[in-house]
Coordinates of C-alpha atoms and ligand atoms in Angstrom, one line a residue:
X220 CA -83.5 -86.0 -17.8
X221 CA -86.8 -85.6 -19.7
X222 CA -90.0 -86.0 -18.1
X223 CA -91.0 -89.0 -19.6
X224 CA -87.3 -90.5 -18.9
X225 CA -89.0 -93.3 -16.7
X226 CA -91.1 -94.8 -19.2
X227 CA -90.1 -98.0 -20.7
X228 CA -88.8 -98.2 -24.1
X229 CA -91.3 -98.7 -26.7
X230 CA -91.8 -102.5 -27.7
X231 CA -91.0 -102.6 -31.0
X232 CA -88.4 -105.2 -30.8
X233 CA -85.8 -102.9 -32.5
X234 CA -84.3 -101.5 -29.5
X235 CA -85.5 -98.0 -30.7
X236 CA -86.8 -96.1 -27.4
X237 CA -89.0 -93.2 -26.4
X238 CA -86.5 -91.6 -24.6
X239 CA -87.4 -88.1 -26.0
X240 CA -85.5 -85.1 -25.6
X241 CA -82.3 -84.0 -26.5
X242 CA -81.5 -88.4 -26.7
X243 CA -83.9 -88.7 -29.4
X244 CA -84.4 -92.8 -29.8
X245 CA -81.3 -94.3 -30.8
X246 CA -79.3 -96.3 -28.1
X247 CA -75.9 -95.7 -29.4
X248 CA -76.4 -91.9 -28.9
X249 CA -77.4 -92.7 -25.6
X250 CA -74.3 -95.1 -25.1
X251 CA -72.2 -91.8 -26.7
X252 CA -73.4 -89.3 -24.6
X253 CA -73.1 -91.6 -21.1
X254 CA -69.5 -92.6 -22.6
X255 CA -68.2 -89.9 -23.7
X256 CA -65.7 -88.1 -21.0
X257 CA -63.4 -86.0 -23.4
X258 CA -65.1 -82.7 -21.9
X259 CA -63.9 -83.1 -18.8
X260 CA -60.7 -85.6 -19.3
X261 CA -59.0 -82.8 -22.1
X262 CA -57.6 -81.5 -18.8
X263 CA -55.1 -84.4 -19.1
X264 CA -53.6 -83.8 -22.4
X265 CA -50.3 -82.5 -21.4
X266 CA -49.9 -85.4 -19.0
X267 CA -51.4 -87.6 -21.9
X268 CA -48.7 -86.5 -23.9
X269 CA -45.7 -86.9 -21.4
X270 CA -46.5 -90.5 -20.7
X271 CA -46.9 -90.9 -24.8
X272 CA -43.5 -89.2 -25.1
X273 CA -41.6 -91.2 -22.1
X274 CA -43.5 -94.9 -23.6
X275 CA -42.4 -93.8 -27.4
X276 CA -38.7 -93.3 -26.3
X277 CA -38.4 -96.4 -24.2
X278 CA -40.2 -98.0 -27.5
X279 CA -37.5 -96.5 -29.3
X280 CA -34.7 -97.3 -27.1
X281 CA -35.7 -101.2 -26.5
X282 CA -35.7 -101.3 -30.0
X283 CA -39.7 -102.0 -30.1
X284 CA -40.6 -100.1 -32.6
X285 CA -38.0 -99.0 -35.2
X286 CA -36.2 -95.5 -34.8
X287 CA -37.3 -93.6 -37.4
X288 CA -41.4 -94.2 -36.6
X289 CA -40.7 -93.8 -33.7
X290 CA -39.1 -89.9 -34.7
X291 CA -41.9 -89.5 -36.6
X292 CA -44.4 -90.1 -33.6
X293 CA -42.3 -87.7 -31.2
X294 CA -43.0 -85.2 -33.8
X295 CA -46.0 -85.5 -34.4
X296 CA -46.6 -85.1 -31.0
X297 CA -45.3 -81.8 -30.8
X298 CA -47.3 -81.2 -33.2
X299 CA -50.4 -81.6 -31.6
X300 CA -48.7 -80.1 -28.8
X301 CA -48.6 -77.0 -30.8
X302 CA -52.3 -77.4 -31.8
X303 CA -53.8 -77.8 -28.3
X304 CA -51.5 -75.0 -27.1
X305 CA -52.9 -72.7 -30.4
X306 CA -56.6 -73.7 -29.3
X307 CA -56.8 -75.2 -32.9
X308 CA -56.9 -79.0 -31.2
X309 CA -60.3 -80.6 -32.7
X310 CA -61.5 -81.9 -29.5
X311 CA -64.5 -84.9 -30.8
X312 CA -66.8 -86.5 -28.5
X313 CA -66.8 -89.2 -31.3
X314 CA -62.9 -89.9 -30.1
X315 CA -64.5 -90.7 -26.7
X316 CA -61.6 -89.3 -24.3
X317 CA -58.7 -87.5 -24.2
X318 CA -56.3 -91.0 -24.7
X319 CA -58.1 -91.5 -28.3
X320 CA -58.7 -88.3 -29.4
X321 CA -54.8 -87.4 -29.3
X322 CA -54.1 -90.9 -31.2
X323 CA -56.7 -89.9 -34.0
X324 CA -55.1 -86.6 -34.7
X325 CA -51.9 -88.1 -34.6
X326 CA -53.0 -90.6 -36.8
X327 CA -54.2 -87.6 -39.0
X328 CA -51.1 -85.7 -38.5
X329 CA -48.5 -88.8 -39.4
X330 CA -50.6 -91.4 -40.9
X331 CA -50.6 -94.7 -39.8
X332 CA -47.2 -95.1 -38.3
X333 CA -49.6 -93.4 -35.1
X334 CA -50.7 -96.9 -34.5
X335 CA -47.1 -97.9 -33.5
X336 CA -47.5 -95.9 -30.4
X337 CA -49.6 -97.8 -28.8
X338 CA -47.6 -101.6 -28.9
X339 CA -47.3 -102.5 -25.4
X340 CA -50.4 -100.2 -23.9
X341 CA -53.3 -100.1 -23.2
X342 CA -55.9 -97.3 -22.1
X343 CA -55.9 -98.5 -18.7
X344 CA -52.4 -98.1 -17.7
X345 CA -52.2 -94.8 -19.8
X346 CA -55.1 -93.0 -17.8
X347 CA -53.7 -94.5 -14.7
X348 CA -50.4 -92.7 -15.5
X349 CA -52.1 -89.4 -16.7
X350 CA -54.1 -89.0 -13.7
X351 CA -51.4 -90.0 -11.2
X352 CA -49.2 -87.3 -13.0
X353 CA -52.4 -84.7 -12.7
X354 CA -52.8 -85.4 -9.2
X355 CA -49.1 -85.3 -8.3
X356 CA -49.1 -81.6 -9.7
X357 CA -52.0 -81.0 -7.7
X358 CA -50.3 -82.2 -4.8
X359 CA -47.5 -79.9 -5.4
X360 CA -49.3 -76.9 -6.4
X361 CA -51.7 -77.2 -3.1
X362 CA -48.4 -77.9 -0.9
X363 CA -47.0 -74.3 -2.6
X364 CA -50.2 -72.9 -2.0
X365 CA -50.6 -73.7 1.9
X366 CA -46.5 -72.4 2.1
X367 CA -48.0 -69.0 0.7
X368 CA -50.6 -68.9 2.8
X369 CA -48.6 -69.6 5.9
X370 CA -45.8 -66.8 4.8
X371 CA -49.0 -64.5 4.7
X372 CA -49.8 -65.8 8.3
X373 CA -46.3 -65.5 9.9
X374 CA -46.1 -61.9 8.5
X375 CA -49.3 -60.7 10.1
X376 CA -48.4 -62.9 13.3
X377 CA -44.8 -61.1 13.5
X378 CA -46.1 -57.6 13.0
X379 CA -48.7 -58.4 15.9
X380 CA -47.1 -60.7 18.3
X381 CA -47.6 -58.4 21.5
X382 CA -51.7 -57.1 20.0
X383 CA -53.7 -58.5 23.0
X384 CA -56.8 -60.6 22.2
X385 CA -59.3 -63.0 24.1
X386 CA -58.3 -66.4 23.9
X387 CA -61.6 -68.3 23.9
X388 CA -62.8 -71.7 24.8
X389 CA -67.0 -72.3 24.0
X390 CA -66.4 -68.9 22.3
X391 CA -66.6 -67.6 25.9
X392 CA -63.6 -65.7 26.7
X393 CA -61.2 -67.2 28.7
X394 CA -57.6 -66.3 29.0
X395 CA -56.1 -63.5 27.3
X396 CA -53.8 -64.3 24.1
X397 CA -52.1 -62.5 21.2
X398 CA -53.2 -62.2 17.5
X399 CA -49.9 -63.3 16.4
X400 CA -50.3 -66.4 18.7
X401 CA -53.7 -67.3 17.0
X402 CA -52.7 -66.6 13.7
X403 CA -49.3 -68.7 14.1
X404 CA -52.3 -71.5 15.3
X405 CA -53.3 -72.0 11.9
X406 CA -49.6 -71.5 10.7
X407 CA -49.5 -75.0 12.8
X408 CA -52.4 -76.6 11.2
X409 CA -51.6 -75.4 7.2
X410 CA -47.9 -76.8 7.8
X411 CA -49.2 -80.5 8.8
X412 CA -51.9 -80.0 5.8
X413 CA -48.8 -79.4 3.3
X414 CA -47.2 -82.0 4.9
X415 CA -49.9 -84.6 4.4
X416 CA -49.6 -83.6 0.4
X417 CA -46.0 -84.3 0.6
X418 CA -46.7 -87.8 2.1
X419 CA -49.4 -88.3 -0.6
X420 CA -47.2 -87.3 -3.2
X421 CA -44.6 -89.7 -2.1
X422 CA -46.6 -92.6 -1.9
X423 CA -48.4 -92.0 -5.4
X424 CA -44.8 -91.6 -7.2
X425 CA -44.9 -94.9 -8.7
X426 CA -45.4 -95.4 -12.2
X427 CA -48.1 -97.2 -13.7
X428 CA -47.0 -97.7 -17.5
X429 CA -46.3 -100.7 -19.0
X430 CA -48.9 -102.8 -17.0
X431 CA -50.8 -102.2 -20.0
X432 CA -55.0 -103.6 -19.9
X433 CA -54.1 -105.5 -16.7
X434 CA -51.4 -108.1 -17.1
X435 CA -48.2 -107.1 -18.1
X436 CA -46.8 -106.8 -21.6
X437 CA -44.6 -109.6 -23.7
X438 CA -42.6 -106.9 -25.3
X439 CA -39.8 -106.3 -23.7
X440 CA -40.2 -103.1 -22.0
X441 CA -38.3 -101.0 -19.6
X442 CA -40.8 -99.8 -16.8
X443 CA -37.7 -98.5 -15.5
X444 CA -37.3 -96.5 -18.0
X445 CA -40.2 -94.7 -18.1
X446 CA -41.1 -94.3 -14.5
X447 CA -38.0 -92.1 -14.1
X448 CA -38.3 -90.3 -17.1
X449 CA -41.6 -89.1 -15.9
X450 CA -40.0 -88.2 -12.8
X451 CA -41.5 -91.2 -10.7
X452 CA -39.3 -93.0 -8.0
X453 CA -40.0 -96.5 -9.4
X454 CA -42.7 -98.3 -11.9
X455 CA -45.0 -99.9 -9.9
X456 CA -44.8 -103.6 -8.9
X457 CA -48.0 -105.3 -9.7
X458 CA -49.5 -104.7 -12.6
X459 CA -53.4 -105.4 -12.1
X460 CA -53.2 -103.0 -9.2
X461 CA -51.1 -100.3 -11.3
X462 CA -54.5 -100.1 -13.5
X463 CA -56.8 -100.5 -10.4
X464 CA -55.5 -98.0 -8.2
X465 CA -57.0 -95.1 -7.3
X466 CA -56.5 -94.7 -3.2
X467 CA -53.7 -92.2 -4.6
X468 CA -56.8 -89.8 -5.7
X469 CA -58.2 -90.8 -2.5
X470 CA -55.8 -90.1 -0.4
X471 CA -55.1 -86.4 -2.1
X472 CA -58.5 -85.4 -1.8
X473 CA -58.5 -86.8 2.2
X474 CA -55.5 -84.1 2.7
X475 CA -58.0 -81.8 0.3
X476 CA -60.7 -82.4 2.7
X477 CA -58.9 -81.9 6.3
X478 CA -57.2 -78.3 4.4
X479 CA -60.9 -77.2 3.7
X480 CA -61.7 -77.8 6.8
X481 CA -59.0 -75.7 8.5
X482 CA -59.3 -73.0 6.2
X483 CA -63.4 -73.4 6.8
X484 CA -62.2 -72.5 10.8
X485 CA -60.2 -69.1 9.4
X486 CA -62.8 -68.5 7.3
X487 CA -65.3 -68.8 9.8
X488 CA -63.1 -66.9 12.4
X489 CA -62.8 -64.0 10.3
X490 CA -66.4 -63.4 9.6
X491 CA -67.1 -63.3 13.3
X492 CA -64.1 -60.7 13.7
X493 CA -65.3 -58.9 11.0
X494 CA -69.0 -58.4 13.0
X495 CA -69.6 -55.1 14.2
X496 CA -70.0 -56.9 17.5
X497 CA -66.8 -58.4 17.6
X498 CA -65.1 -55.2 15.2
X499 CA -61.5 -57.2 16.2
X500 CA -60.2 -57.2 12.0
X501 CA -61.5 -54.6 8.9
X502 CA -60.8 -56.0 5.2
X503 CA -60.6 -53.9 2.1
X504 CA -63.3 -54.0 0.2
X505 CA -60.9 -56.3 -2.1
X506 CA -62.2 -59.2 -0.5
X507 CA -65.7 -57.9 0.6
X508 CA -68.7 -57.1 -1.2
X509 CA -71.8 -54.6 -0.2
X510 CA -75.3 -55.2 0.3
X511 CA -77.8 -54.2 -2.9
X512 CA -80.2 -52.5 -0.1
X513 CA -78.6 -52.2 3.2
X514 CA -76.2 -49.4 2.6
X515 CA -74.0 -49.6 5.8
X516 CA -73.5 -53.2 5.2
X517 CA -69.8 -54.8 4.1
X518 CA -69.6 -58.6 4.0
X519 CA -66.6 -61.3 3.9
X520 CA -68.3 -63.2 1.0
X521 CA -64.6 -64.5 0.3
X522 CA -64.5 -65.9 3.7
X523 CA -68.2 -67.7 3.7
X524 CA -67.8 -68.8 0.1
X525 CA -64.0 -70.4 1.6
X526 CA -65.9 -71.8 4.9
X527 CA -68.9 -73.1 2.1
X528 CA -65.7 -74.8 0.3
X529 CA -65.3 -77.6 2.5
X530 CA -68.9 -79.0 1.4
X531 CA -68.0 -79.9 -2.2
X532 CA -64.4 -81.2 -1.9
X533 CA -65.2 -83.7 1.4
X534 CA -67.9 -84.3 -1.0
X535 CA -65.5 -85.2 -3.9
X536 CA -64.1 -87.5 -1.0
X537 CA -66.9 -89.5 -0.5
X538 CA -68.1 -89.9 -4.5
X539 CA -64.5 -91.2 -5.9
X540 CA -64.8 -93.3 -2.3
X541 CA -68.1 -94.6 -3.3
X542 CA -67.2 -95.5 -7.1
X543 CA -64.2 -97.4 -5.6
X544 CA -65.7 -99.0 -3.2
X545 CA -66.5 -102.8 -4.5
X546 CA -65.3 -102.8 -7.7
X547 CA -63.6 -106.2 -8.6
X548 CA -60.1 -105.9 -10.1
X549 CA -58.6 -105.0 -12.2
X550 CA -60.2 -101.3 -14.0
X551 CA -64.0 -100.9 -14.9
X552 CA -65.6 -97.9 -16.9
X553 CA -66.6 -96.9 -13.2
X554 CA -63.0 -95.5 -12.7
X555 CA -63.6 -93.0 -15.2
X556 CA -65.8 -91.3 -12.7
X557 CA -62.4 -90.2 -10.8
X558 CA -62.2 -87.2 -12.6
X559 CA -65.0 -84.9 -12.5
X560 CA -65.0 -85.0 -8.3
X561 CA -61.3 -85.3 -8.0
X562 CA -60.4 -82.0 -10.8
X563 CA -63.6 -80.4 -8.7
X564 CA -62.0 -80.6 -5.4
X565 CA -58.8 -79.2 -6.4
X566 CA -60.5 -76.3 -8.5
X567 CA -61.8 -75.1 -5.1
X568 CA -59.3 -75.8 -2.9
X569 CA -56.6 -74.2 -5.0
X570 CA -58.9 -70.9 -5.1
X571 CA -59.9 -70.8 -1.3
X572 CA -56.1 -71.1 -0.5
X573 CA -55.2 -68.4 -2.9
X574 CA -58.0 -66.4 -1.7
X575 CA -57.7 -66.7 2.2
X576 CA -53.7 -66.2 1.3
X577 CA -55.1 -62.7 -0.4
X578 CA -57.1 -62.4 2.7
X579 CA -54.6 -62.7 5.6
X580 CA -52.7 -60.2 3.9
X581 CA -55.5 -57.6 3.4
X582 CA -56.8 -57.9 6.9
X583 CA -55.8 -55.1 9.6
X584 CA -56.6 -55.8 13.1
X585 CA -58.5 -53.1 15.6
X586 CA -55.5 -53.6 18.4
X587 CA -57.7 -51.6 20.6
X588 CA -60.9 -53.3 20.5
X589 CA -59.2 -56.6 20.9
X590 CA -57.1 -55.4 23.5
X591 CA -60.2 -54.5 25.4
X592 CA -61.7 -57.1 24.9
X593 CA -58.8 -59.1 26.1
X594 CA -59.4 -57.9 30.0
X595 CA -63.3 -58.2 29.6
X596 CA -65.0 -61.5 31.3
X597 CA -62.7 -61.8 34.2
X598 CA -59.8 -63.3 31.5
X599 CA -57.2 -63.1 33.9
X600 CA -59.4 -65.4 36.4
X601 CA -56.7 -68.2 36.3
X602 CA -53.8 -65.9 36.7
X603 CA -55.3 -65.0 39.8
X604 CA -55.7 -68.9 41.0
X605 CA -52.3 -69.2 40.0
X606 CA -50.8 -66.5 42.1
X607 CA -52.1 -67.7 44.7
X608 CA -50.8 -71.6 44.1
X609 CA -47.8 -70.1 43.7
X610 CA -47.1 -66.8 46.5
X611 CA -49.3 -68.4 49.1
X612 CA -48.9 -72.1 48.5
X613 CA -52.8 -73.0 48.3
X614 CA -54.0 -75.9 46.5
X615 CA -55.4 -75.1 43.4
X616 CA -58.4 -76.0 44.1
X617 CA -59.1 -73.6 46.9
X618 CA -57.5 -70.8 44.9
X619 CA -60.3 -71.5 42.4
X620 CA -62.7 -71.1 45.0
X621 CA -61.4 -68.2 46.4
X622 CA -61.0 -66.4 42.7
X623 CA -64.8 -67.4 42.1
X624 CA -65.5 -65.3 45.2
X625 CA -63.3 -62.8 43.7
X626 CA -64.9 -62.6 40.3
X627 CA -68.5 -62.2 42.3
X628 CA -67.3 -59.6 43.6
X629 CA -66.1 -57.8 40.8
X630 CA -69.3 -58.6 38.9
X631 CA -70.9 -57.3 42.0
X632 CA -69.1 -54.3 41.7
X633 CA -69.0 -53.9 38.0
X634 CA -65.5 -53.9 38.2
X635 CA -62.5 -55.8 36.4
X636 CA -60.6 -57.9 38.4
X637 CA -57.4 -55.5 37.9
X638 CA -60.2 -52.6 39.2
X639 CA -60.8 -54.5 42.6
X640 CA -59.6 -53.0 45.8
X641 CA -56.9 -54.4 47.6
X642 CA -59.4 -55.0 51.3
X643 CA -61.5 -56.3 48.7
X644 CA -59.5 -59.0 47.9
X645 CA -58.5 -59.6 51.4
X646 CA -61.7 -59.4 52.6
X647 CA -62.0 -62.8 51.0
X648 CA -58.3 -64.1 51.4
X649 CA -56.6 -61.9 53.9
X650 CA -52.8 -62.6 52.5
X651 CA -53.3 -61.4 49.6
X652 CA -50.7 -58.1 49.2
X653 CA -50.7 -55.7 46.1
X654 CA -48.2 -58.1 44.5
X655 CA -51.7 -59.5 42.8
X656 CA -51.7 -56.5 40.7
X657 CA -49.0 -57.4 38.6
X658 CA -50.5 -60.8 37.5
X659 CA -54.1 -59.1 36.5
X660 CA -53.8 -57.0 34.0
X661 CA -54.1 -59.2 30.1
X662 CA -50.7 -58.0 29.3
X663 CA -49.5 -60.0 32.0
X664 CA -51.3 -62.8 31.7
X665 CA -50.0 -63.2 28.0
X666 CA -46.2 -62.7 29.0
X667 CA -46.8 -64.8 31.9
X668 CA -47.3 -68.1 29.6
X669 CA -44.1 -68.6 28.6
X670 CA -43.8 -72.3 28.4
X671 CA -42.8 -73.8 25.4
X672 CA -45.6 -73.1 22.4
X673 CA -47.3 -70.6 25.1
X674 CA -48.4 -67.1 24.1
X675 CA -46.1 -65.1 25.4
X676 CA -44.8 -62.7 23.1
X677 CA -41.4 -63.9 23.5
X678 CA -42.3 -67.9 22.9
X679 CA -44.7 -66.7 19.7
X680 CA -41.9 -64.7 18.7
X681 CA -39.5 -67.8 18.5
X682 CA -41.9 -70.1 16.8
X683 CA -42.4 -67.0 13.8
X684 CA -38.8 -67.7 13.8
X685 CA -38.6 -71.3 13.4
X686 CA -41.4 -71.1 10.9
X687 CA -39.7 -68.4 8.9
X688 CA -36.4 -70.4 8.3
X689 CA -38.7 -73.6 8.1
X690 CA -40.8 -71.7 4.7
X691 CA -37.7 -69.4 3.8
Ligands
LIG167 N1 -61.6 -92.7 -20.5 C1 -61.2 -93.9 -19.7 C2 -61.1 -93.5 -18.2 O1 -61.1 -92.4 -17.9 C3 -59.9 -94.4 -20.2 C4 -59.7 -95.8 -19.9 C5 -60.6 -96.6 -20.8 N2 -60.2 -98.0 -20.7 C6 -61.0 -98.9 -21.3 N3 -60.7 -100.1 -21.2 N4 -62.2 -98.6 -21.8 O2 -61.1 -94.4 -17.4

């Protein structure tokens, strides 16, 4: 916007305005340039030209339009198939969009037997198509991209299974775990996020074609046709909401949104285990960068630009949700706002997946610092309690109390718990034997938990199984 883009048009009764700047005065340039959406909508054309393939056949087969022009359209399409492909394709913002611009090169290409493409269509049910078809390959694509990720996962998981860390709750520590259990956590999460794009992807395969502007066509058609030649289960089965719809965008950019915000969590994760203070991973410097003045310095930019991430896709969320919102049926020019956020959101998710994917792989735990660090803060606290429950038959409660005292004394000492001396430990509970020992040290404690899901190396070891055959 210019500076003086607030002042009112000049009163000359002509329409012609002050706007300045690079929209000198005349409206229609204005109307052009706030129209226009062929920069950012080209990223449709191959979908543009599959639904203009699948409609020309069925216009072909229904004996809509005659054979021959209808050969001659197919072929032309290939031809500016071949152009686009080339980089020779004369994009024109005076075409408008993507839809228009491939009709008018046609039309160039053929002549006008081009115009006999578009009997029984209209704009509105050929961007609904396009897009649906853009998002379902984004769908798919983010689903592949999460299995990657999670292959890279299980294989750092399996090769560190037993590597004791703290397990944390408030980021205090609080009960000993393995890597391999933490990094089969997000193994967890990442499946349910690929499953949610499968579900999306499912409920989007409907085909809109053939609803044409909004009611329907009088030619007889086969939606049937076309939806599976596109690869869509079924043509959807009204038509003003196969050209309103968009919750399909919505709903991919939801599972978008809830992905960036697990991989935010790794992201975040790994620059606190990459802190000297924490020193529990190391990365290459393939995914870190150094400092232009502090020499010693070596930082996870990968991993805050990932966490960062989550900000402009939940924000794509909330602008296609806000176009959507209110608009009577069936489409409005607001609709053509879907794109820029939606083609956004998937730009950085697909690159923060196939980045943190590069990033799970690179990373190399220090199994000696984490181990250590495993047994510091009186981790094995609980196994302690739970000894007692279980060899002496106290409520939990009281074994609580008496494991506080314990831990006091420790702290009072300086001492782990493992380091304490048996009378110690009687002095405060006098039937305690030197069985507690084998319960204290974080080893323990980790193969201790070996309910179903539970850290022990065993139970982790059997979900990095299921999870292997599960991703293949
Ligand atoms: N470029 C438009 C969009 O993205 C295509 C549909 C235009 N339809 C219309 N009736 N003007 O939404």
């Amino acid at each position: 916007m210019t500076d003086n883009a607030s002042d009112k048009p000049a009163a000359n009764g002509q329409g012609q305005a002050m706007w300045g700047g690079r929209f000198s005065a005349k409206p229609a340039e204005l109307m052009q340039a706030i129209n226009v959406s062929i920069g950012f909508d080209k990223r449709l054309w191959a979908q543009d030209l599959a639904g203009s393939r699948a409609h020309a056949r069925m216009l072909i087969s229904q004996g809509v339009i005659a054979r021959e022009d209808g050969e001659e359209i197919l072929k032309g399409l290939d031809a500016v198939e071949g152009e686009i492909v080339a980089g020779a394709f004369p994009f024109r913002d005076e075409y408008e969009d993507i839809h228009m611009n491939i009709e008018a090169r046609l039309r160039e290409l053929i002549g006008p037997t081009a115009g006999r493409l578009h009997t029984a269509r209209s704009r509105n049910d050929q961007v609904a198509v396009d897009f649906r078809l853009w998002v379902r390959e984004a769908c798919e694509r983010s689903a592949g991209q999460l299995e990657a990720l999670q292959r890279a996962l299980v294989a750092q998981a399996e090769a560190y299974a037993d590597a004791l860390m703290p397990g944390f709750t408030h980021l205090q520590p609080a009960q000993p775990v393995t890597f391999g259990h933490h990094l089969m956590a997000y193994v967890e999460m990442f499946g349910r996020d690929a499953g949610r794009f499968r579900d999306a992807r499912a409920r989007m395969n409907e085909c809109p074609l053939g609803a044409a502007a909004l009611a329907g066509s009088p030619f007889p058609i086969d939606r049937h046709q076309t939806a599976a030649s596109l690869g869509f289960d079924r043509p959807t089965a009204n038509s003003l909401d196969s050209v309103s719809a968009r919750d399909f965008a919505l709903e991919a950019l939801s599972a978008a949104s809830i992905t960036a915000t697990h991989l935010s969590r790794l992201a975040e994760e790994i620059v606190l285990w990459t802190t000297p203070m924490f020193g529990f991973i190391k990365l290459t410097d393939a995914f870190t960068t150094g400092s232009s003045i502090m020499p010693q310095k070596k930082n996870p930019d990968a991993a805050e630009l990932i966490r960062a991430k989550v900000g402009r896709i939940l924000g794509s969320l909330t602008t296609l949700t806000v176009v959507m919102k209110g608009l009577p049926l069936a489409y409005s020019k607001d609709m053509q706002e879907d794109k820029v956020p939606t083609f956004e959101a998937f730009d950085a998710l697909e690159l923060s997946l196939l980045a943190m994917a590069g990033m799970v792989s690179d990373l190399t735990p220090n199994t000696e610092r984490m181990a250590a660090a495993a047994g510091a803060g009186f981790s094995t606290a609980t196994d302690l309690a739970d000894w007692l429950v279980r060899e002496l038959n106290m409520p939990f409660r009281d074994a609580h109390h008496v494991t506080g005292s314990a831990v006091k004394a420790a702290e009072g000492k300086g001492v782990d718990l493992a380091e304490l001396a048996l009378a110690d430990l009687q002095a405060i509970e006098p039937r305690i034997t030197s069985e507690i020992y084998t319960v204290l040290t974080p080893a323990a404690s980790a193969a201790s938990r070996m309910s179903y899901g539970g850290t022990a190396p065993a139970q982790v070891r059997a979900q990095i199984a299921r999870w292997k055959e599960l991703l293949g």
